[in-house]
Tab-separated table of C-alpha atoms in Angstrom:
chain	number	residue	atom	x	y	z
A	1	MET	CA	0.000	0.000	0.000
A	2	LEU	CA	2.870	2.393	0.710
A	3	MET	CA	4.213	1.871	-2.784
A	4	ILE	CA	0.869	2.746	-4.327
A	5	GLY	CA	0.613	5.873	-2.187
A	6	LYS	CA	4.053	6.988	-3.301
A	7	GLN	CA	3.356	6.023	-6.927
A	8	MET	CA	6.316	3.662	-6.952
A	9	ARG	CA	6.882	0.831	-9.387
A	10	MET	CA	8.557	-2.494	-8.681
A	11	GLU	CA	9.932	-4.809	-11.350
A	12	GLY	CA	11.691	-8.127	-11.199
A	13	VAL	CA	13.131	-10.818	-13.388
A	14	THR	CA	13.039	-14.561	-13.146
A	15	LEU	CA	16.006	-16.833	-13.493
A	16	LEU	CA	14.188	-18.989	-16.011
A	17	ALA	CA	14.059	-16.091	-18.452
A	18	HIS	CA	17.873	-16.043	-18.622
A	19	LEU	CA	18.985	-19.692	-18.566
A	20	ASP	CA	20.720	-19.182	-21.901
A	21	LYS	CA	23.253	-16.929	-20.135
A	22	MET	CA	24.100	-19.411	-17.352
A	23	ALA	CA	27.406	-20.608	-18.869
A	24	GLU	CA	28.593	-17.021	-19.346
A	25	TYR	CA	27.557	-16.145	-15.791
A	26	ARG	CA	29.433	-19.116	-14.319
A	27	SER	CA	32.549	-18.208	-16.287
A	28	HIS	CA	32.470	-14.615	-15.041
A	29	LEU	CA	31.741	-15.684	-11.476
A	30	ALA	CA	34.625	-18.187	-11.412
A	31	SER	CA	36.958	-15.494	-12.723
A	32	TRP	CA	35.821	-12.941	-10.112
A	33	ILE	CA	36.267	-15.482	-7.303
A	34	SER	CA	39.791	-16.424	-8.459
A	35	GLN	CA	40.705	-12.723	-8.703
A	36	GLY	CA	39.406	-12.068	-5.188
A	37	LYS	CA	36.731	-9.656	-6.417
A	38	ILE	CA	34.048	-11.759	-4.697
A	39	THR	CA	34.624	-13.112	-1.221
A	40	TRP	CA	32.431	-14.522	1.509
A	41	ARG	CA	32.610	-15.456	5.141
A	42	GLU	CA	31.145	-18.464	6.851
A	43	THR	CA	30.932	-20.011	10.298
A	44	ILE	CA	32.223	-23.579	10.453
A	45	LEU	CA	31.688	-25.808	13.463
A	46	GLU	CA	33.504	-29.140	13.546
A	47	GLY	CA	31.868	-32.433	14.445
A	48	ILE	CA	28.341	-33.817	14.409
A	49	GLU	CA	28.064	-33.047	18.130
A	50	CYS	CA	28.058	-29.332	17.190
A	51	ALA	CA	24.995	-29.656	14.940
A	52	PRO	CA	22.462	-28.641	17.644
A	53	ASP	CA	24.564	-25.591	18.529
A	54	ALA	CA	24.818	-24.671	14.836
A	55	LEU	CA	21.035	-24.805	14.523
A	56	VAL	CA	20.576	-22.527	17.526
A	57	ARG	CA	23.191	-20.124	16.205
A	58	LEU	CA	21.288	-19.842	12.915
A	59	PHE	CA	18.423	-18.173	14.750
A	60	ASP	CA	20.202	-16.140	17.428
A	61	GLY	CA	22.511	-14.307	15.007
A	62	ASN	CA	25.648	-15.751	16.587
A	63	GLY	CA	27.525	-16.514	13.380
A	64	ILE	CA	28.745	-14.950	10.171
A	65	GLY	CA	27.595	-15.974	6.703
A	66	LYS	CA	26.739	-19.593	6.065
A	67	MET	CA	26.529	-21.874	9.062
A	68	LEU	CA	28.315	-25.141	8.296
A	69	VAL	CA	28.947	-28.294	10.299
A	70	LYS	CA	32.087	-30.066	9.107
A	71	LEU	CA	32.009	-33.812	9.461
A	72	ALA	CA	35.439	-35.413	9.674
C-alpha cells in the first residue's frame, strides 16, 4: 500500500528467463572469485556433536555468513 501511495513501481526478473546466459555467468563468477573480487565469510563448526549448537546459532545471530557443520 505504501508503494501505491508513493506512486512507486517495482519490477523483477526470473532466473528462467535467462537460462541461456548461465554458462557465461558461471565463467564470469569463477573469474571474479579467483581474482578475489568476490569473497564470503562463513561459520564452520567441527563435528556432528556441534549440529544442535549450529542450529541454535542460525536463529540467534551468533555466526557470520553460512553456518556449516564439518564432518570429519
